[in-house]
Amino acid sequence: MKLIIHGGFFSESDTNQEVKKAKQDALREIVTLGHKYLENHTAAQTVVYAVRLLEDCDLFNAGTGSQIQSDGKIRLSASLMDGKTQKFSGVINIEDIKNPICVAEKLMEYDDRVLSGRGANNFATENGFTYYNPEIPQRRKEYEKKLSDSIRLGTVGCVALDIYGDIAAATSTGGKGFEIPGRVSDSATTAGNYANAFAGISCTGVGEDITSAAVASKIVTRVTDGMPLPVATEKTLDEMKPYDGFAGIIGITNTGDIYHADTHPYMVWALHDGDVEVFE
């Protein structure tokens, strides 16, 4: 029974100690709550629970506190993959919703399991998800000042291995900020979020880079074929070097191996395998 989460990249972690400490504390609390939840719930239920907590924390770029796009609006994407059932569900560019990961979870019940834009919003409304504005004052200030890309690389995610030996992965993002409306990130695709009976991976970083390398699905496939998780991860991330790909991953295998890695500093993460570890 293991759990690992991430809160995207935070390049200022060496200089802004106040924010760094806040993220460490938040990740420690959420991974502890998630691990406790995992004691009585499946991996799929737990990754949704943990990602929902991450979405609700305005320190991270998902749900409340998400980045604002070039037209001044916030659009959210999230996905869930259950390694046991091999089902994937997700929403892309959904608006005015508090927890897109919960909409993705609801879609698991349907044949059409990945919805975008207006269709995703209509589905959410029809299923009782109420209006919510995820904007916070800080994001509006950042939008108006057009902050540099280096501080806008945020996504949240969770991978869990439950007591039954099943794995699930969930990922949620508020985008990169100032993007063209309609841009699709990796978070609601199998490039950024993937799991099967052997392993689960959640990614963060630059969506275009992650999608180009099919990072999550490629790592899981390599583990399925017998490659150790660290080796599969490093090989996949190495394949991004020709275009200086920007990515970070968290992962767990069905044998309990747990791993995290990034191509550039500084992915923030926390894990719980009986003891809690948090990025430093």
Short mmCIF file of C-alpha atoms in Angstrom, two decimals:
data_model
loop_
_atom_site.label_atom_id
_atom_site.label_comp_id
_atom_site.label_asym_id
_atom_site.label_seq_id
_atom_site.Cartn_x
_atom_site.Cartn_y
_atom_site.Cartn_z
CA MET A 1 0.00 0.00 0.00
CA LYS A 2 1.88 3.04 -1.32
CA LEU A 3 1.16 6.53 -2.53
CA ILE A 4 3.13 9.28 -4.28
CA ILE A 5 1.97 12.76 -5.29
CA HIS A 6 3.44 15.74 -7.10
CA GLY A 7 2.69 19.43 -7.25
CA GLY A 8 4.40 20.34 -10.49
CA PHE A 9 7.64 22.28 -10.84
CA PHE A 10 8.80 25.08 -8.58
CA SER A 11 11.97 26.68 -9.90
CA GLU A 12 12.15 29.25 -7.08
CA SER A 13 12.38 26.61 -4.34
CA ASP A 14 16.03 27.54 -3.65
CA THR A 15 15.26 31.21 -3.18
CA ASN A 16 11.71 31.54 -1.85
CA GLN A 17 11.92 29.60 1.39
CA GLU A 18 8.47 30.70 2.58
CA VAL A 19 6.69 29.26 -0.43
CA LYS A 20 8.92 26.19 -0.40
CA LYS A 21 8.00 25.48 3.22
CA ALA A 22 4.32 26.00 2.49
CA LYS A 23 4.45 23.49 -0.37
CA GLN A 24 6.38 20.97 1.72
CA ASP A 25 3.82 21.23 4.50
CA ALA A 26 0.88 20.97 2.11
CA LEU A 27 2.30 17.95 0.29
CA ARG A 28 3.15 16.24 3.58
CA GLU A 29 -0.40 16.73 4.85
CA ILE A 30 -2.06 15.61 1.62
CA VAL A 31 0.09 12.50 1.17
CA THR A 32 -0.60 11.54 4.80
CA LEU A 33 -4.35 11.99 4.34
CA GLY A 34 -4.18 10.10 1.06
CA HIS A 35 -2.32 7.16 2.56
CA LYS A 36 -4.87 6.98 5.38
CA TYR A 37 -7.68 7.04 2.83
CA LEU A 38 -5.97 4.27 0.86
CA GLU A 39 -6.33 1.94 3.84
CA ASN A 40 -10.06 1.59 3.14
CA HIS A 41 -10.39 2.54 -0.51
CA THR A 42 -9.20 1.39 -3.91
CA ALA A 43 -6.28 2.92 -5.75
CA ALA A 44 -8.67 4.59 -8.21
CA GLN A 45 -10.75 6.14 -5.42
CA THR A 46 -7.62 7.28 -3.60
CA VAL A 47 -5.91 9.05 -6.49
CA VAL A 48 -9.10 11.04 -7.09
CA TYR A 49 -9.24 11.93 -3.39
CA ALA A 50 -5.61 13.05 -3.28
CA VAL A 51 -5.77 15.04 -6.51
CA ARG A 52 -8.97 16.73 -5.29
CA LEU A 53 -7.09 17.88 -2.19
CA LEU A 54 -4.29 19.18 -4.42
CA GLU A 55 -6.81 20.98 -6.64
CA ASP A 56 -8.27 22.66 -3.54
CA CYS A 57 -4.87 23.98 -2.42
CA ASP A 58 -4.12 27.30 -4.11
CA LEU A 59 -0.38 26.73 -3.86
CA PHE A 60 -0.62 24.53 -6.95
CA ASN A 61 -1.67 25.12 -10.54
CA ALA A 62 -4.76 22.92 -10.66
CA GLY A 63 -8.33 23.62 -9.61
CA THR A 64 -8.34 26.66 -7.33
CA GLY A 65 -5.34 28.83 -8.18
CA SER A 66 -4.99 27.70 -11.79
CA GLN A 67 -3.25 29.82 -14.40
CA ILE A 68 -5.15 32.20 -16.64
CA GLN A 69 -5.07 31.72 -20.41
CA SER A 70 -4.34 34.40 -23.00
CA ASP A 71 -8.00 35.45 -23.28
CA GLY A 72 -8.32 35.96 -19.52
CA LYS A 73 -10.17 32.71 -18.79
CA ILE A 74 -9.21 29.64 -16.77
CA ARG A 75 -9.64 26.24 -18.39
CA LEU A 76 -8.88 23.02 -16.56
CA SER A 77 -7.92 19.52 -17.65
CA ALA A 78 -7.75 16.31 -15.62
CA SER A 79 -7.73 12.58 -16.13
CA LEU A 80 -8.02 9.29 -14.28
CA MET A 81 -6.75 5.88 -15.28
CA ASP A 82 -7.58 2.69 -13.42
CA GLY A 83 -4.89 0.10 -13.97
CA LYS A 84 -7.26 -2.67 -12.92
CA THR A 85 -9.99 -2.00 -15.47
CA GLN A 86 -7.68 -0.35 -18.05
CA LYS A 87 -10.20 2.46 -18.40
CA PHE A 88 -9.15 6.08 -18.95
CA SER A 89 -11.40 9.12 -18.49
CA GLY A 90 -10.79 12.82 -18.63
CA VAL A 91 -11.91 16.38 -19.25
CA ILE A 92 -10.09 18.91 -21.40
CA ASN A 93 -10.44 22.68 -21.10
CA ILE A 94 -13.43 22.59 -18.77
CA GLU A 95 -14.45 25.91 -17.20
CA ASP A 96 -16.03 27.12 -13.94
CA ILE A 97 -15.61 23.80 -12.10
CA LYS A 98 -13.96 23.36 -8.71
CA ASN A 99 -12.66 19.79 -9.12
CA PRO A 100 -12.15 18.60 -12.70
CA ILE A 101 -10.77 15.29 -11.41
CA CYS A 102 -14.21 14.53 -9.96
CA VAL A 103 -15.81 15.14 -13.35
CA ALA A 104 -13.25 12.76 -14.86
CA GLU A 105 -14.16 10.19 -12.22
CA LYS A 106 -17.86 10.54 -13.06
CA LEU A 107 -17.12 9.94 -16.74
CA MET A 108 -15.79 6.46 -15.87
CA GLU A 109 -19.43 5.34 -15.82
CA TYR A 110 -19.98 6.30 -19.47
CA ASP A 111 -18.96 4.98 -22.88
CA ASP A 112 -17.79 8.45 -23.97
CA ARG A 113 -15.16 8.99 -21.33
CA VAL A 114 -13.05 11.94 -22.55
CA LEU A 115 -14.90 15.23 -23.10
CA SER A 116 -13.65 18.69 -23.97
CA GLY A 117 -14.82 22.27 -23.87
CA ARG A 118 -18.55 22.94 -23.92
CA GLY A 119 -19.37 19.24 -23.95
CA ALA A 120 -17.41 18.74 -20.74
CA ASN A 121 -19.14 21.70 -19.13
CA ASN A 122 -22.60 20.51 -20.20
CA PHE A 123 -21.88 17.07 -18.78
CA ALA A 124 -20.71 18.58 -15.49
CA THR A 125 -23.82 20.74 -15.18
CA GLU A 126 -26.15 17.83 -16.00
CA ASN A 127 -24.46 15.76 -13.30
CA GLY A 128 -24.78 18.27 -10.49
CA PHE A 129 -21.40 20.00 -10.57
CA THR A 130 -22.07 23.60 -9.61
CA TYR A 131 -20.52 26.83 -10.87
CA TYR A 132 -17.19 27.71 -9.28
CA ASN A 133 -14.64 30.39 -10.14
CA PRO A 134 -11.12 28.98 -9.51
CA GLU A 135 -9.38 32.33 -9.93
CA ILE A 136 -7.39 33.79 -7.05
CA PRO A 137 -6.03 37.37 -6.86
CA GLN A 138 -2.43 36.23 -7.21
CA ARG A 139 -3.15 34.56 -10.57
CA ARG A 140 -4.82 37.71 -11.85
CA LYS A 141 -1.74 39.73 -10.90
CA GLU A 142 0.51 37.17 -12.60
CA TYR A 143 -1.65 37.27 -15.70
CA GLU A 144 -1.51 41.04 -15.86
CA LYS A 145 2.26 41.06 -15.45
CA LYS A 146 2.79 38.12 -17.84
CA LEU A 147 5.24 36.29 -15.66
CA SER A 148 8.01 34.21 -17.19
CA ASP A 149 7.42 30.61 -18.23
CA SER A 150 9.79 29.28 -15.58
CA ILE A 151 7.30 29.85 -12.81
CA ARG A 152 4.26 28.58 -14.65
CA LEU A 153 5.11 24.91 -14.94
CA GLY A 154 2.53 23.38 -12.65
CA THR A 155 0.38 20.29 -12.58
CA VAL A 156 -0.68 17.98 -9.78
CA GLY A 157 -0.88 14.21 -9.75
CA CYS A 158 -1.08 11.04 -7.72
CA VAL A 159 -0.26 7.36 -8.23
CA ALA A 160 -1.44 4.76 -5.74
CA LEU A 161 -0.96 1.05 -5.09
CA ASP A 162 -3.79 -0.33 -2.95
CA ILE A 163 -4.10 -3.31 -0.61
CA TYR A 164 -5.44 -5.41 -3.48
CA GLY A 165 -2.31 -4.81 -5.56
CA ASP A 166 -4.14 -2.53 -8.00
CA ILE A 167 -2.69 0.72 -9.36
CA ALA A 168 -4.30 3.97 -10.48
CA ALA A 169 -3.05 7.35 -11.62
CA ALA A 170 -4.70 10.77 -11.69
CA THR A 171 -3.44 14.11 -13.00
CA SER A 172 -4.91 17.62 -13.04
CA THR A 173 -3.70 20.94 -14.41
CA GLY A 174 -4.64 24.54 -14.86
CA GLY A 175 -2.46 24.79 -17.96
CA LYS A 176 0.76 26.71 -18.50
CA GLY A 177 -0.75 30.20 -18.46
CA PHE A 178 -1.24 32.62 -21.36
CA GLU A 179 -1.71 29.77 -23.83
CA ILE A 180 -3.90 29.96 -26.92
CA PRO A 181 -7.48 29.03 -25.94
CA GLY A 182 -8.13 25.46 -27.01
CA ARG A 183 -4.58 24.30 -26.38
CA VAL A 184 -4.56 20.71 -25.06
CA SER A 185 -2.04 19.68 -22.42
CA ASP A 186 -0.76 16.19 -21.73
CA SER A 187 -2.63 15.86 -18.43
CA ALA A 188 -5.83 14.47 -19.91
CA THR A 189 -4.03 12.13 -22.29
CA THR A 190 -2.23 8.82 -21.87
CA ALA A 191 1.03 10.67 -22.53
CA GLY A 192 0.70 12.40 -19.18
CA ASN A 193 -1.36 9.95 -17.15
CA TYR A 194 -1.31 6.18 -17.57
CA ALA A 195 -1.64 2.99 -15.54
CA ASN A 196 -2.11 -0.73 -16.02
CA ALA A 197 -1.71 -3.83 -13.85
CA PHE A 198 2.08 -3.37 -13.77
CA ALA A 199 2.69 0.34 -13.16
CA GLY A 200 1.22 3.83 -13.00
CA ILE A 201 2.72 7.18 -14.02
CA SER A 202 1.66 10.81 -13.59
CA CYS A 203 3.59 13.56 -15.37
CA THR A 204 4.20 17.28 -15.03
CA GLY A 205 6.16 19.76 -17.10
CA VAL A 206 5.68 21.10 -20.63
CA GLY A 207 2.68 19.31 -22.13
CA GLU A 208 3.94 19.47 -25.70
CA ASP A 209 7.25 17.87 -24.70
CA ILE A 210 5.54 15.13 -22.69
CA THR A 211 3.08 14.38 -25.49
CA SER A 212 5.87 14.24 -28.08
CA ALA A 213 7.60 11.53 -26.04
CA ALA A 214 4.42 9.71 -24.93
CA VAL A 215 6.11 9.69 -21.55
CA ALA A 216 3.62 8.01 -19.21
CA SER A 217 2.44 5.29 -21.57
CA LYS A 218 5.98 4.59 -22.75
CA ILE A 219 7.33 4.14 -19.22
CA VAL A 220 4.44 1.88 -18.24
CA THR A 221 4.87 -0.19 -21.41
CA ARG A 222 8.57 -0.66 -20.71
CA VAL A 223 7.87 -1.74 -17.14
CA THR A 224 5.23 -4.16 -18.44
CA ASP A 225 7.86 -5.63 -20.74
CA GLY A 226 10.15 -6.27 -17.78
CA MET A 227 12.27 -3.14 -17.46
CA PRO A 228 12.79 -1.82 -13.91
CA LEU A 229 10.91 1.41 -13.23
CA PRO A 230 14.03 3.58 -12.73
CA VAL A 231 15.58 2.27 -15.94
CA ALA A 232 12.36 2.69 -17.91
CA THR A 233 11.99 6.22 -16.61
CA GLU A 234 15.51 7.37 -17.27
CA LYS A 235 15.52 5.83 -20.76
CA THR A 236 12.29 7.63 -21.60
CA LEU A 237 13.44 10.97 -20.20
CA ASP A 238 16.76 10.59 -22.04
CA GLU A 239 14.82 10.32 -25.29
CA MET A 240 13.59 13.87 -24.70
CA LYS A 241 17.12 15.33 -24.71
CA PRO A 242 17.25 16.10 -28.46
CA TYR A 243 14.64 18.81 -27.91
CA ASP A 244 15.54 19.59 -24.29
CA GLY A 245 12.24 18.13 -23.13
CA PHE A 246 10.90 19.39 -19.82
CA ALA A 247 9.18 16.74 -17.71
CA GLY A 248 8.87 15.20 -14.28
CA ILE A 249 7.25 11.92 -13.31
CA ILE A 250 6.03 10.01 -10.30
CA GLY A 251 5.41 6.27 -10.50
CA ILE A 252 4.68 3.04 -8.68
CA THR A 253 4.87 -0.59 -9.82
CA ASN A 254 2.77 -3.55 -8.74
CA THR A 255 5.77 -4.89 -6.82
CA GLY A 256 5.85 -1.72 -4.73
CA ASP A 257 8.76 0.05 -6.41
CA ILE A 258 8.25 3.80 -6.16
CA TYR A 259 10.17 6.39 -8.16
CA HIS A 260 10.26 10.05 -9.11
CA ALA A 261 12.47 11.90 -11.57
CA ASP A 262 12.69 15.13 -13.54
CA THR A 263 14.67 16.48 -16.46
CA HIS A 264 15.08 19.94 -14.95
CA PRO A 265 14.87 21.25 -11.40
CA TYR A 266 12.59 21.38 -9.46
CA MET A 267 9.62 19.01 -9.21
CA VAL A 268 7.90 19.03 -5.84
CA TRP A 269 6.66 15.70 -4.54
CA ALA A 270 5.80 13.63 -1.48
CA LEU A 271 5.43 9.89 -0.94
CA HIS A 272 4.08 7.61 1.75
CA ASP A 273 5.14 3.95 1.94
CA GLY A 274 4.70 3.63 5.68
CA ASP A 275 6.94 6.63 6.21
CA VAL A 276 6.51 10.08 4.72
CA GLU A 277 9.12 11.65 2.44
CA VAL A 278 8.88 15.15 1.01
CA PHE A 279 11.06 17.00 -1.50
CA GLU A 280 13.84 19.09 0.01
#
